[in-house]
Short mmCIF file of C-alpha atoms in Angstrom, two decimals:
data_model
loop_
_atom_site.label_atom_id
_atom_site.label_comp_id
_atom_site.label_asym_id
_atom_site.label_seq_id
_atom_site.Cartn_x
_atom_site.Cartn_y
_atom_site.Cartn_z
CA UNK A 1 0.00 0.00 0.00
CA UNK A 2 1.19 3.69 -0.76
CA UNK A 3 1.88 5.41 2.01
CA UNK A 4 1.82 8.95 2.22
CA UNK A 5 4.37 10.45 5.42
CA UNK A 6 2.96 13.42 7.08
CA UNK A 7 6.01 15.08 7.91
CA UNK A 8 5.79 18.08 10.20
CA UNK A 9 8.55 20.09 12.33
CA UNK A 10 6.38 22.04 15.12
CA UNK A 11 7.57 25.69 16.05
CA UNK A 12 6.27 27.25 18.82
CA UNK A 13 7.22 30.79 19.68
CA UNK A 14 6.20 33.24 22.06
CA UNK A 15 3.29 35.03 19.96
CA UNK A 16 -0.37 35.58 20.48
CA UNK A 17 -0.83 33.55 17.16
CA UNK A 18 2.39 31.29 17.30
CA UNK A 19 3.75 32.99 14.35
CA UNK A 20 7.04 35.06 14.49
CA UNK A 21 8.53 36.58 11.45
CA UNK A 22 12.28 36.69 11.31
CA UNK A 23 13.18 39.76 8.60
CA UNK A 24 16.33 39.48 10.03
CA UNK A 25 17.02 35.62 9.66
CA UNK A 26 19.30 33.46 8.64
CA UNK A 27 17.94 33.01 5.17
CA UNK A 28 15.56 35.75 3.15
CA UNK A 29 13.58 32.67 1.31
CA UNK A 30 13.14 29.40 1.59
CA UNK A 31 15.20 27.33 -0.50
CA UNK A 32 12.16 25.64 -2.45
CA UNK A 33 9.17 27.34 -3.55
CA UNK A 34 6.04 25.77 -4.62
CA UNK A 35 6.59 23.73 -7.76
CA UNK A 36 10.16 22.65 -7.19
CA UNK A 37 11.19 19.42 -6.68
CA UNK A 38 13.23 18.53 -4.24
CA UNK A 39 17.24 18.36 -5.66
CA UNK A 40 18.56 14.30 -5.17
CA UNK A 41 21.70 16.10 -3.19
CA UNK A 42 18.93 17.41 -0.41
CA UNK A 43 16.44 14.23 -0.73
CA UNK A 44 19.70 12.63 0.68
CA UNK A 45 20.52 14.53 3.32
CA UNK A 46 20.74 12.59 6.77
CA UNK A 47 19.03 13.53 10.17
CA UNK A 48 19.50 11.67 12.96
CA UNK A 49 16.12 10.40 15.08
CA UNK A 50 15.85 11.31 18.48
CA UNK A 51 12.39 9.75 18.94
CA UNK A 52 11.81 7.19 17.09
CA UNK A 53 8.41 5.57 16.15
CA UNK A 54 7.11 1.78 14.71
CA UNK A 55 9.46 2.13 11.90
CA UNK A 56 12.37 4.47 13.06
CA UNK A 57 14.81 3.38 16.15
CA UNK A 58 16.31 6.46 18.44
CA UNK A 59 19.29 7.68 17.06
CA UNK A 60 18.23 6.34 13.32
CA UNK A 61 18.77 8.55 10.61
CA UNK A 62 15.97 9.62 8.11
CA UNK A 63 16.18 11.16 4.86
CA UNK A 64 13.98 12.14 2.41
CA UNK A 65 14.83 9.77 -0.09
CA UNK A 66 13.47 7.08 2.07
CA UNK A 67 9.89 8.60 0.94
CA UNK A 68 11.12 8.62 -2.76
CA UNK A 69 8.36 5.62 -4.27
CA UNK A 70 10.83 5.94 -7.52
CA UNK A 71 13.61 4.48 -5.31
CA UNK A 72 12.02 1.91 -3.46
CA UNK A 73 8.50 1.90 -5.40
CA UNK A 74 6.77 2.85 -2.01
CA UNK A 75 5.39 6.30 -2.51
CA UNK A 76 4.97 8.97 0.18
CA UNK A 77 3.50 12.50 0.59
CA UNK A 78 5.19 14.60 3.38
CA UNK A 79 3.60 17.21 4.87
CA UNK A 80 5.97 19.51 7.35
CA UNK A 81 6.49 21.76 10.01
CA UNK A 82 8.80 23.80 11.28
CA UNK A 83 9.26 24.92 14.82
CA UNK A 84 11.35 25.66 17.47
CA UNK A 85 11.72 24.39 21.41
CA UNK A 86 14.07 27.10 22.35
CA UNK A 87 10.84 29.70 22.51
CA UNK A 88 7.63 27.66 24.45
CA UNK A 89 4.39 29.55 23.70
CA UNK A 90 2.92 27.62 20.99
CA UNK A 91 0.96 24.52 22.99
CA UNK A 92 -2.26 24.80 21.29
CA UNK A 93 -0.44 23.46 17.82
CA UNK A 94 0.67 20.22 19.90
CA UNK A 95 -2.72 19.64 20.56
CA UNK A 96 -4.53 20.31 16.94
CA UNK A 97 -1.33 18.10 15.88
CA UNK A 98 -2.15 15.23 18.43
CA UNK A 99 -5.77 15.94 16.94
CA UNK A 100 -4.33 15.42 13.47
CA UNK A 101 -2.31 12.11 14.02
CA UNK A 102 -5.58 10.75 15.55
CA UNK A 103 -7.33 11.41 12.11
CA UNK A 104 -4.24 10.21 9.94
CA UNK A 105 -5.22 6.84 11.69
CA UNK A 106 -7.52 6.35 9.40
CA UNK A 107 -5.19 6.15 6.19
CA UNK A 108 -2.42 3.86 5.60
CA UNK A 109 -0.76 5.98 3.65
CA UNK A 110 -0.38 8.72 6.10
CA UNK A 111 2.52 8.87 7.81
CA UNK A 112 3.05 11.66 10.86
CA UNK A 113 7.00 13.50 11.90
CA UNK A 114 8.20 16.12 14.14
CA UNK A 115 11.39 17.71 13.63
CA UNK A 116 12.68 20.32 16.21
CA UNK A 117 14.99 23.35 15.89
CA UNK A 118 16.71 24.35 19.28
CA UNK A 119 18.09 27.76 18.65
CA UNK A 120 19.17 30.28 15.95
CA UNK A 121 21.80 33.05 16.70
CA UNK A 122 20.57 35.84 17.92
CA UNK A 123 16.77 34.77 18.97
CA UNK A 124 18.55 32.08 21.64
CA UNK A 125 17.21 31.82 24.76
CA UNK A 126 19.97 31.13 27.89
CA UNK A 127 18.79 27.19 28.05
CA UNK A 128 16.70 24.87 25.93
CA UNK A 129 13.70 24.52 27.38
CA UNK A 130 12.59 21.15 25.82
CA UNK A 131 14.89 18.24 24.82
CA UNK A 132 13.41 15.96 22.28
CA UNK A 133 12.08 13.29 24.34
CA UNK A 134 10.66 16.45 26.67
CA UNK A 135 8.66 17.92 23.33
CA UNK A 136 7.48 14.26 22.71
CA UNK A 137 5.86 14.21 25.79
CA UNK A 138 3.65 16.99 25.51
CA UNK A 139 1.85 15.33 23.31
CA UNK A 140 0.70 13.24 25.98
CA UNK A 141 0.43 16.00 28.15
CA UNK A 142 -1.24 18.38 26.23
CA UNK A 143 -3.21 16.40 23.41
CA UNK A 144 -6.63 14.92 23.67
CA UNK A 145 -5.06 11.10 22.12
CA UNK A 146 -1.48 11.45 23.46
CA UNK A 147 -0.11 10.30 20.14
CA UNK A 148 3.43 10.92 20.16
CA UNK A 149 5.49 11.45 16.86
CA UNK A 150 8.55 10.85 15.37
CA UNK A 151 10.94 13.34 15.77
CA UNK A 152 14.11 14.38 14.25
CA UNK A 153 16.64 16.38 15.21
CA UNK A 154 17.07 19.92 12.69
CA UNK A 155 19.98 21.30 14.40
CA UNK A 156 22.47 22.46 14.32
CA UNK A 157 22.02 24.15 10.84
CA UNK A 158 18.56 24.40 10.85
CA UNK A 159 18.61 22.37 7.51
CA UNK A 160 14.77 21.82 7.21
CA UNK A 161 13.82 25.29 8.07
CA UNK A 162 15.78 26.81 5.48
CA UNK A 163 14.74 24.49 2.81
CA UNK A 164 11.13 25.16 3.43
CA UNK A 165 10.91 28.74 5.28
CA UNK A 166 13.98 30.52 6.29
CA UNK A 167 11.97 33.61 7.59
CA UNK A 168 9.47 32.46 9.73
CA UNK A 169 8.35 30.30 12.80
CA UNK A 170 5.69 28.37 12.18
CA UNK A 171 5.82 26.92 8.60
CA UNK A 172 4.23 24.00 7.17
CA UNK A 173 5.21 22.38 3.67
CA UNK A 174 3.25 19.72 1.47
CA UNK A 175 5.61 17.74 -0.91
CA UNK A 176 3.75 14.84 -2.72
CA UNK A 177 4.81 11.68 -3.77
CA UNK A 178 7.29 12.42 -6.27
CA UNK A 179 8.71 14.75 -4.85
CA UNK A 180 7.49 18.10 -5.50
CA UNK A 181 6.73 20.70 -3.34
CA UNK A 182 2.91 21.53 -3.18
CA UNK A 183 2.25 23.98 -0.65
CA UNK A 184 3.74 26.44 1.72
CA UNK A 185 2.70 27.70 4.97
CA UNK A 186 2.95 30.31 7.84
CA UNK A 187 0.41 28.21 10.47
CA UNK A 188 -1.42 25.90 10.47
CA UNK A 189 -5.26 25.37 9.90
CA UNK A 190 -6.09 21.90 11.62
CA UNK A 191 -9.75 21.52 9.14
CA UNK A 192 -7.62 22.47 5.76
CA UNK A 193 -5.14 20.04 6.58
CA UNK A 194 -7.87 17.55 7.02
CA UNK A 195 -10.34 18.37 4.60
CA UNK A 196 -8.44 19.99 2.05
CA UNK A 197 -4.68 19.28 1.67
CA UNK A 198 -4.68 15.53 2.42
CA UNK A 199 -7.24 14.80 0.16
CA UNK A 200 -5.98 16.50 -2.60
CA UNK A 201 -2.48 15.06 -2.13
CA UNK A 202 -3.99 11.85 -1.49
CA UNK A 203 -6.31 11.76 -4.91
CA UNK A 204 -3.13 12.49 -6.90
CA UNK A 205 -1.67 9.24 -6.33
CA UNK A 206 -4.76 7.52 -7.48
CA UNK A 207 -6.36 6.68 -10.94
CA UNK A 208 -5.91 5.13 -14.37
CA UNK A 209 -2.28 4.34 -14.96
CA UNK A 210 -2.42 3.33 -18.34
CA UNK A 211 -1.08 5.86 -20.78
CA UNK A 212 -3.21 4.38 -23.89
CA UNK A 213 -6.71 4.96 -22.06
CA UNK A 214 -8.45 8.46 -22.92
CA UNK A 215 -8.48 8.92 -19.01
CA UNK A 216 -4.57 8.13 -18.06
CA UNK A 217 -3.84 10.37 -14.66
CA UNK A 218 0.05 11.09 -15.06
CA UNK A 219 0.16 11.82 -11.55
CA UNK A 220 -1.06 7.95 -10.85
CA UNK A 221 0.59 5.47 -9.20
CA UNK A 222 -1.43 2.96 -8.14
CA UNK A 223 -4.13 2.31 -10.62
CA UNK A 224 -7.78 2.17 -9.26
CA UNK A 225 -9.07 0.47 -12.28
CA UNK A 226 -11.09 3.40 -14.00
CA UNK A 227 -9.71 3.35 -17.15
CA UNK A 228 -11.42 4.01 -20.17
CA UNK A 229 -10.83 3.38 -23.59
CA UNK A 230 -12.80 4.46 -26.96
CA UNK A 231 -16.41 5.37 -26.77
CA UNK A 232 -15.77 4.76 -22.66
CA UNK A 233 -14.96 7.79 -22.77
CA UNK A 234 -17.72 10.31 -22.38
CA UNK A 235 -20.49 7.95 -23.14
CA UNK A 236 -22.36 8.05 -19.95
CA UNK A 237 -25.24 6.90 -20.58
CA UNK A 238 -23.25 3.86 -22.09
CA UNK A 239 -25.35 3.13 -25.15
CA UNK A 240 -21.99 2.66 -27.29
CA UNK A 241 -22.69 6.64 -28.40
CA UNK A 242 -21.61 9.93 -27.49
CA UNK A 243 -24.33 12.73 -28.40
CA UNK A 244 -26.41 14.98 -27.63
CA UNK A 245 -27.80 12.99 -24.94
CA UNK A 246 -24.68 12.25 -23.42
CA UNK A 247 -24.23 16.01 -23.30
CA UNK A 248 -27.38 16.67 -21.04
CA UNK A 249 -26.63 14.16 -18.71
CA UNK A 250 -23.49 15.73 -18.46
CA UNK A 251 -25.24 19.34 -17.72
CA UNK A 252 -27.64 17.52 -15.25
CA UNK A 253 -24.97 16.22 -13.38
CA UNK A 254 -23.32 19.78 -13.02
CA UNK A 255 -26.73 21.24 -12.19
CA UNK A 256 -26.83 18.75 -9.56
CA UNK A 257 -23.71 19.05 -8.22
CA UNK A 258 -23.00 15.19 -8.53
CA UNK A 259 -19.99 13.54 -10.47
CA UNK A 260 -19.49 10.52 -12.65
CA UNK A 261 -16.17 9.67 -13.86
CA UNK A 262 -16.98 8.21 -17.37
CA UNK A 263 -18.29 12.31 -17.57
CA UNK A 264 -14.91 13.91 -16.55
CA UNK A 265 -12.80 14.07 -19.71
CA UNK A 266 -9.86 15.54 -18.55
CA UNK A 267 -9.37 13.73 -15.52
CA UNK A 268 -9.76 16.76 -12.79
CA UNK A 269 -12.34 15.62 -10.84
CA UNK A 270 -14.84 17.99 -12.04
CA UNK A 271 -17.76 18.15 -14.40
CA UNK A 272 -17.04 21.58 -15.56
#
């Protein structure tokens, strides 16, 4: 089964909204914007565990190329974000995260990571106030489930952050399963990340695979046996024909808001 890896590096910062925006920062702009695709050098890049999870030991490394499906024909989606311990505010994201990784529960493909930043010159406090296996915790303290994460370590360069922010605590990336970034964030909103991003990122990995049917998905890759072929396509009231009939069925189904997907043509996942 695909999997898709929710990936997410918490910040919390002292803020009435959580957010802090560094103009002074390491970095002006992230590394990636939305579009790229992550560079092999970077997908490569090791980061050490420091609490690990059902598939990652403490003091395991992680990379991104371990999410690569070209590589190991597993696919995953990662979905990040990026905080810091060094400035405690921020408890209300543990909690919608805990929420989050209790709704990821129901998809196998959804996989759920932490990775924490302890300082950055000139914003450090005088001690940290969290060590990893402290931040895990919280999660159990502060969340409804208590479903701790995996975490990984992002210092002492701050790696993630500047791939995927480099101006501002919190930040939140999508990158789907091949690789490609698909959306940037400054916080995070707990019902689009439900309802909205891991759906979409989810659908993308799904439909016909084969290239000769008029409703191949390029995105596919795992076939959900949909395919069409000849007067399949667009012939939904499947009398062998495509007419003027098919054509009104097609409007009543907009009208109605419903969807068939012998009606979508171009594979969106609209009637339109």
């Amino acid at each position: 089964m695909y999997k898709i890896i929710f990936l997410l590096i918490i910040n919390t910062i002292f803020s009435s909204n959580c957010d802090i925006n560094f103009n002074n920062a390491i970095n002006e702009r992230a590394i990636y914007s939305i579009g790229d695709t992550l560079s092999f050098e970077d997908q490569n890049l090791l980061y050490p565990v420091c609490n690990g999870n059902d598939i990652y030991d403490d003091d395991d490394t992680f990379s991104f190329s371990d999410l690569n499906g070209n590589l190991s024909n597993d696919y995953q989606i990662t979905i990040i974000s990026m905080n810091a311990t060094w400035w405690p505010a921020c408890y209300d994201y543990i909690s919608w995260m805990d929420d989050l990784l209790e709704y990821v529960k129901n998809y196998e493909e959804i996989f759920f990571f932490v990775s924490l930043d302890y300082n950055i010159d000139g914003y450090q406090t005088e001690q940290e106030y969290y060590s990893c296996q402290e931040w895990a915790s919280l999660y159990t303290e502060l969340g409804e489930f208590g479903n701790i994460p995996l975490i990984i370590n992002g210092d002492p360069d701050h790696r993630m952050w500047h791939m995927f922010s480099g101006t501002a605590y919190s930040a939140y990336a999508f990158i789907d399963h091949n690789m490609v970034v698909k959306y940037l964030l400054d916080s995070p909103n707990l019902n689009d990340f439900k309802y909205v991003y891991i759906p979409s990122l989810i659908n993308s990995m799904y439909g016909c695979t084969d290239q000769y049917a008029c409703n191949y998905k390029s995105s596919a890759v795992y076939d959900s046996d949909v395919c069409l072929y000849q007067n399949d396509c667009g012939d939904i009231n499947s009398d062998n024909n495509i007419n003027i009939f098919d054509v009104i069925l097609l409007v009543n189904l907009i009208l109605s808001n419903s969807y068939d997907y012998i009606a979508d043509m171009n594979v969106d996942n609209n009637l339109d």
